[in-house]
XYZ file of C-alpha atoms in Angstrom:
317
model
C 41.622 -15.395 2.697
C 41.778 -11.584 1.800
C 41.413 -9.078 4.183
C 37.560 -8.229 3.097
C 36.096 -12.345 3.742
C 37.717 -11.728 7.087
C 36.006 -9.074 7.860
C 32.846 -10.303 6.305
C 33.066 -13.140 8.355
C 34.089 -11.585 11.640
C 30.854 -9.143 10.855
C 28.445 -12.374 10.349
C 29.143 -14.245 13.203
C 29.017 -10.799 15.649
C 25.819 -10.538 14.223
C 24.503 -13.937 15.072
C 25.796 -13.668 18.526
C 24.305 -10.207 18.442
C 20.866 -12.284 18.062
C 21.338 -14.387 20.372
C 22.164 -11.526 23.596
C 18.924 -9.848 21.344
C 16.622 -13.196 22.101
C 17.333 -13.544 25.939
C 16.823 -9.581 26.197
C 12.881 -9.962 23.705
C 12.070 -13.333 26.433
C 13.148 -11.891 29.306
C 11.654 -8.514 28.153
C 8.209 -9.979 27.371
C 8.005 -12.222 30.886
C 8.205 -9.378 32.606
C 5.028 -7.799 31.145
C 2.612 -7.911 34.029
C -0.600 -10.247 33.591
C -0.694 -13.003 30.841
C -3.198 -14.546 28.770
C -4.989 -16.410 31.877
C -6.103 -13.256 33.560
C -7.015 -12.015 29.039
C -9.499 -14.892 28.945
C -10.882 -15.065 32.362
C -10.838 -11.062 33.135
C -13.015 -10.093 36.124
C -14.521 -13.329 36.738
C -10.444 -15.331 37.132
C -10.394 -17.572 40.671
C -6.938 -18.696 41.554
C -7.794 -22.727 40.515
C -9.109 -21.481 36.999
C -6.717 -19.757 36.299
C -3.818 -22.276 37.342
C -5.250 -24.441 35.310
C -5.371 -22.009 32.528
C -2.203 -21.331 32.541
C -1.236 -25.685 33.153
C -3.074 -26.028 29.828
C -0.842 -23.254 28.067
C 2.570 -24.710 29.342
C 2.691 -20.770 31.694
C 3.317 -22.430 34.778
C 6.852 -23.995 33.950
C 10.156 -22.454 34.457
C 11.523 -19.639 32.264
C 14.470 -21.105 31.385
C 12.714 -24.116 30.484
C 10.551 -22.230 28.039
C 13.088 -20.226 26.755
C 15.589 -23.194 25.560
C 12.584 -24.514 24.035
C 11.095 -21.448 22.204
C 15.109 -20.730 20.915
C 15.273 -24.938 19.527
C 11.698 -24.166 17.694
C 12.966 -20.902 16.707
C 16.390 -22.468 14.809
C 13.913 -25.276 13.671
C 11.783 -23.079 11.410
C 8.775 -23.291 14.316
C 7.653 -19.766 15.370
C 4.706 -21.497 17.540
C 1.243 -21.026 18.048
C -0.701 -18.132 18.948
C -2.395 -18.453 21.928
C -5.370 -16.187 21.240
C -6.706 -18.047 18.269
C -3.924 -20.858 18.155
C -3.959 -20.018 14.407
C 0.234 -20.899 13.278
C 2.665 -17.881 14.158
C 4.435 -18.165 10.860
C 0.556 -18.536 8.942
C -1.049 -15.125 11.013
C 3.400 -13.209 10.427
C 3.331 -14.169 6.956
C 0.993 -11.698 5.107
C 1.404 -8.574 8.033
C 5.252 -9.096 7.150
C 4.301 -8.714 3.122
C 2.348 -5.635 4.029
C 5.367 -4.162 6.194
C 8.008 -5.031 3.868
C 5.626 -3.650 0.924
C 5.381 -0.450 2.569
C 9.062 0.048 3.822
C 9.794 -0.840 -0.153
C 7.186 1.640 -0.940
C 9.022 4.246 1.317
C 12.815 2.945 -0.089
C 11.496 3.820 -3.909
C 10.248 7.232 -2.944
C 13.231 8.448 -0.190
C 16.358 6.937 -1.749
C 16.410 9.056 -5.008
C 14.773 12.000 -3.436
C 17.406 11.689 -0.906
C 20.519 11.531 -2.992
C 19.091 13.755 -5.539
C 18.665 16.679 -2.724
C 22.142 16.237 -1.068
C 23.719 16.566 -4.722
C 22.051 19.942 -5.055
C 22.882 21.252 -1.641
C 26.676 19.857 -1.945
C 26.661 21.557 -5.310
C 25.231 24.985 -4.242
C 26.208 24.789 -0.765
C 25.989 28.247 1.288
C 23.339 29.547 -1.564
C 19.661 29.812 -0.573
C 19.167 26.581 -2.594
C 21.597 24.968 0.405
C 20.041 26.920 3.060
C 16.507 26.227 2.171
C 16.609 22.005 1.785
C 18.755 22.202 5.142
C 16.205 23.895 6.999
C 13.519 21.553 5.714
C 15.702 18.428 6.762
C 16.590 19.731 10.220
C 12.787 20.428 10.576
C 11.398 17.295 9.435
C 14.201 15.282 11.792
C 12.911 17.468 15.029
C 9.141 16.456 14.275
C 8.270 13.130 15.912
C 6.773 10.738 12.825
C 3.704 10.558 14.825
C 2.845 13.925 14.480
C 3.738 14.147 11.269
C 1.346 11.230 10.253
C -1.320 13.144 11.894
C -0.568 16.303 10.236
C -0.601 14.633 7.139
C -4.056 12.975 7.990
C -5.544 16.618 9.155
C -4.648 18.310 5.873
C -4.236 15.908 2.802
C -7.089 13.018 3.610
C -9.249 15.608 4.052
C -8.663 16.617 0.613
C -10.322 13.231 -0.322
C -7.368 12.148 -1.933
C -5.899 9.910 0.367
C -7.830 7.438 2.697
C -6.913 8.141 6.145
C -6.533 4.632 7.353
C -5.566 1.819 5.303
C -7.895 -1.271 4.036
C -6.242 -3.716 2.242
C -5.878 -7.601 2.050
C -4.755 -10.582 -0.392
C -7.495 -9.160 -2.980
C -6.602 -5.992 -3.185
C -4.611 -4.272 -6.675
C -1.269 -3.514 -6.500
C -2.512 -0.103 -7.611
C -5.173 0.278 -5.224
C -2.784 -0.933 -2.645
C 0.089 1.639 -3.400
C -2.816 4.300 -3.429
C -4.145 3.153 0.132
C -0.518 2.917 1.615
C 1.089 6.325 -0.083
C -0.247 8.361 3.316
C 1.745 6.046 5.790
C 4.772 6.315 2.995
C 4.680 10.108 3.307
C 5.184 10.252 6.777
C 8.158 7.631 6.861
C 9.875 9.332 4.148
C 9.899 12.773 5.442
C 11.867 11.853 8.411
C 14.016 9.094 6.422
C 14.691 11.157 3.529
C 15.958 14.103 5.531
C 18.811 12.044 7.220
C 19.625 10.369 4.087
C 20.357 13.689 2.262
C 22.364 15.472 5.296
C 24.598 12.315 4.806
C 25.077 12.520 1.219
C 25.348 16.122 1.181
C 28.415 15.577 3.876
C 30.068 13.222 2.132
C 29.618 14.990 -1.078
C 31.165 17.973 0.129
C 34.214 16.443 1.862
C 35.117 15.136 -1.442
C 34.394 18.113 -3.881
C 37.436 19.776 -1.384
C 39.694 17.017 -2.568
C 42.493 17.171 -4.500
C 41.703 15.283 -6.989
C 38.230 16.622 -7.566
C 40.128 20.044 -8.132
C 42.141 18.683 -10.852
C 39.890 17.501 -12.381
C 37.645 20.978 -12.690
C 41.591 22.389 -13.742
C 41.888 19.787 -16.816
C 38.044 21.219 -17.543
C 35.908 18.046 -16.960
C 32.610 18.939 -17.326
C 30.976 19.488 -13.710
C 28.061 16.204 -14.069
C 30.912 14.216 -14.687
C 33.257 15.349 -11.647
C 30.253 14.285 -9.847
C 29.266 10.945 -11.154
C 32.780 9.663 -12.286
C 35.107 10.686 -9.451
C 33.213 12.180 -6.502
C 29.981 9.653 -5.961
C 31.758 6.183 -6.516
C 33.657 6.979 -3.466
C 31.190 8.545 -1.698
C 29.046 5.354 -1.405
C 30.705 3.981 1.536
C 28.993 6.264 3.727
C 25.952 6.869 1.786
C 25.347 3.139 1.609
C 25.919 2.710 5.662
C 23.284 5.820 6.147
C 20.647 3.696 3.317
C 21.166 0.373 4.909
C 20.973 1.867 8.878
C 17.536 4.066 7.548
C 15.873 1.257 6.023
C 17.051 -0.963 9.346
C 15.052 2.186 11.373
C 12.443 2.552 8.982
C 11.184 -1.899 8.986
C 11.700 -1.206 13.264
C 10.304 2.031 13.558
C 6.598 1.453 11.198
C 4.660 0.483 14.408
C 3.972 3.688 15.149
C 2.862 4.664 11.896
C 1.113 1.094 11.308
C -1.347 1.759 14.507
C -1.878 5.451 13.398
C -3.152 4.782 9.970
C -4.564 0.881 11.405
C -2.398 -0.677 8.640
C -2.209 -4.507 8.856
C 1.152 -4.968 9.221
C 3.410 -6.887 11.804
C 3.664 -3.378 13.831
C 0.255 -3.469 14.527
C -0.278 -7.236 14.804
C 2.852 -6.874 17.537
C 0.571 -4.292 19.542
C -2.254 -6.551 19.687
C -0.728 -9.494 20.571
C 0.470 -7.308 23.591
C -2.717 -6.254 24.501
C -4.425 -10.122 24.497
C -0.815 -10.877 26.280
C -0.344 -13.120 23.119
C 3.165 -13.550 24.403
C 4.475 -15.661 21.605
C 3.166 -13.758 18.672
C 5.198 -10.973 20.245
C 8.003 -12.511 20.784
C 8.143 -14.069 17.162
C 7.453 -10.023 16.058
C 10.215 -8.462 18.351
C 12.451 -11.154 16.753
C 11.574 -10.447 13.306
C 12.231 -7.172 13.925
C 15.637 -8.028 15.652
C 16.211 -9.885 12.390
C 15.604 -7.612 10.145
C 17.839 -4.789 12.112
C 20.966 -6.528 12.182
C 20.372 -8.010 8.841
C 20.707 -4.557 7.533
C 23.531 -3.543 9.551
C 25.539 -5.999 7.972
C 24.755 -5.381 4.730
C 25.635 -1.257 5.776
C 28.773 -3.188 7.259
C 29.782 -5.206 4.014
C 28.555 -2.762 1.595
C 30.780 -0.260 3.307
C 33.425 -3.217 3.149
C 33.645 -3.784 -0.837
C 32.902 -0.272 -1.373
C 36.873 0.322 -0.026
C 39.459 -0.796 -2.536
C 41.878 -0.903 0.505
C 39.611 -3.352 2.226
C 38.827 -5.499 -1.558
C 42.582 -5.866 -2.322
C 45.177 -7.025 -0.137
C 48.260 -5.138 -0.631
C-alpha cells in the first residue's frame, strides 16, 4: 500500500468519525431549541393533557438517547423520516430544494473558479503595479462585506434596473434558461465573496513559485512567459489552489442560507429555516446533516486532491 492510499484512507475514515461527533452535536443541538411542534400546532390555546398527548402521538415524549440511536439506524438505512408538519417523506420534500442548492452553488462554481484563477494570474504576474494593487483592494473589500449586505446591495441597485428579479420563482417547470436568469442575482452575491478568497490564494501561491529557482531558469533559457506559467509554475501550484476551491465550495453549499432567505430561493437553506420555525425538528436535522455531509465531503476531496497533486505523496521512494 503506497504512502498516498494510506493517507487516503486515514483521511476517509477521520471523516466518517468526523460525522458521527457532527450528528450527536446537530441532535443534541436541535433538542435544545426551546418549544417543539406541540406548542406549533396548539399555540395559545395548548393545555398540558393536549399537548402530552400531542407530543405521545409524535414519539416527543421518549428519551433522547432513545430517539437519537434510532434517527442515526434510519439515517445509515437510507430513511431520513417524516416531516412532522405535513408528514410529506424527508427525502421526497430534500430532494428538489437540494437540486436547487446544488444548481446554484454550480451556478456560482462556473462563474468564480475561472474568474478567480484568471485574476490571481494577473496580479502574480504584475504584482506591485496598479493592476496588483487595484484587484487586491477589490478582494480585501469584498471579503470585509458580510454576503448579506452585499445581496441587498445588489437587490437596491441592479433589480431595480429590471434586469434581474429580486427574489427567485422557480420550480420543476421552469427552463434551464429562465432558471439561470432567475438565480444569476443570488450567484452574484456568493461569488463576490468566494471569488475574492480564491484569487488571494492563487495569487500567493503563484508568486511563491515565480521566485523559484527553477522558474528563473527557465525565463534564462528564454521560455516564453505563458508557458513558464502554464508548464512549470501552475501544475504545482494546484495543491493549494485546489484545497482553497474544494474548502470555498464546502463554505459556499453551508453558507447559501443566508442568501437563500434573502432572495426567498427554494432551496434546502430556506426549507432548513422553516422547518425551524414550525419546530419541524426532523426536517432540520436531516438539513444540518446534509449540510454536515456535504462539508466534509469536500474537505476530503481538498485533502486527496492536495494528496495526488504531490509527487512525493503519489510515489513511494
Amino acid at each position: 500500500m503506497t504512502l498516498a492510499t494510506r493517507l487516503i484512507l486515514g483521511r476517509l475514515l477521520l471523516g466518517l468519525a468526523t460525522l458521527l461527533v457532527v450528528s450527536v452535536i446537530i441532535f443534541g443541538a436541535v433538542e435544545l431549541l426551546p418549544g417543539d411542534l406541540a406548542d406549533e400546532i396548539l399555540g395559545q390555546y395548548a393545555t398540558e393533557e393536549t399537548t402530552a398527548a400531542i407530543r405521545r402521538d409524535l414519539g416527543l415524549d421518549r428519551p433522547a438517547v432513545e430517539r437519537y440511536f434510532e434517527w442515526l439506524g434510519a439515517i445509515f438505512s437510507g430513511d431520513l423520516g417524516t416531516s412532522l408538519a405535513n408528514r410529506r417523506e424527508i427525502s421526497e420534500v430534500m430532494a428538489s430544494r437540494a437540486g436547487n442548492t446544488l444548481f446554484l452553488a454550480a451556478l456560482v462554481a462556473v462563474i468564480s473558479v475561472p474568474l478567480a484563477i484568471g485574476f490571481g494570474l494577473l496580479a502574480a504576474l504584475y504584482r506591485n503595479t496598479l493592476a496588483d494593487r487595484s484587484i487586491n483592494a477589490i478582494a480585501l473589500s469584498a471579503i470585509s462585506i458580510p454576503e448579506f449586505l452585499i445581496a441587498y446591495i445588489l437587490i437596491v441597485t441592479l433589480s431595480r434596473t429590471g434586469w434581474f428579479p429580486s427574489f427567485v420563482v422557480i420550480d420543476a417547470t421552469t427552463s434551464l434558461v429562465d432558471r439561470i436568469h432567475q438565480s444569476l442575482l443570488p450567484a452574484f452575491a456568493l461569488t463576490v465573496v468566494v471569488a475574492a478568497h480564491m484569487m488571494r490564494m492563487t495569487r500567493a501561491a503563484i508568486m511563491n513559485l515565480l521566485a523559484s529557482p527553477y522558474i528563473e531558469m527557465a525565463h534564462v533559457k528564454g521560455a516564453p512567459l505563458g508557458a513558464v506559467i502554464l508548464r512549470h509554475a501552475l501544475p504545482n501550484a494546484l495543491a493549494p489552489i485546489i484545497n482553497v476551491v474544494a474548502l470555498n465550495l464546502a463554505w459556499l453549499v453551508v453558507g447559501v442560507v443566508v442568501v437563500e432567505v434573502i432572495f426567498v430561493y427554494p432551496g434546502l437553506g430556506q426549507l432548513m429555516v422553516d422547518a425551524v420555525a414550525k419546530r419541524d425538528i426532523p426536517v432540520v436535522q436531516a438539513c444540518s446533516l446534509f449540510f454536515a455531509c456535504v462539508y466534509i465531503l469536500l474537505n476530503l476531496a481538498a485533502d486527496i486532491g492536495a494528496i495526488l497533486a504531490n509527487p512525493r505523496l503519489r510515489h513511494a521512494r
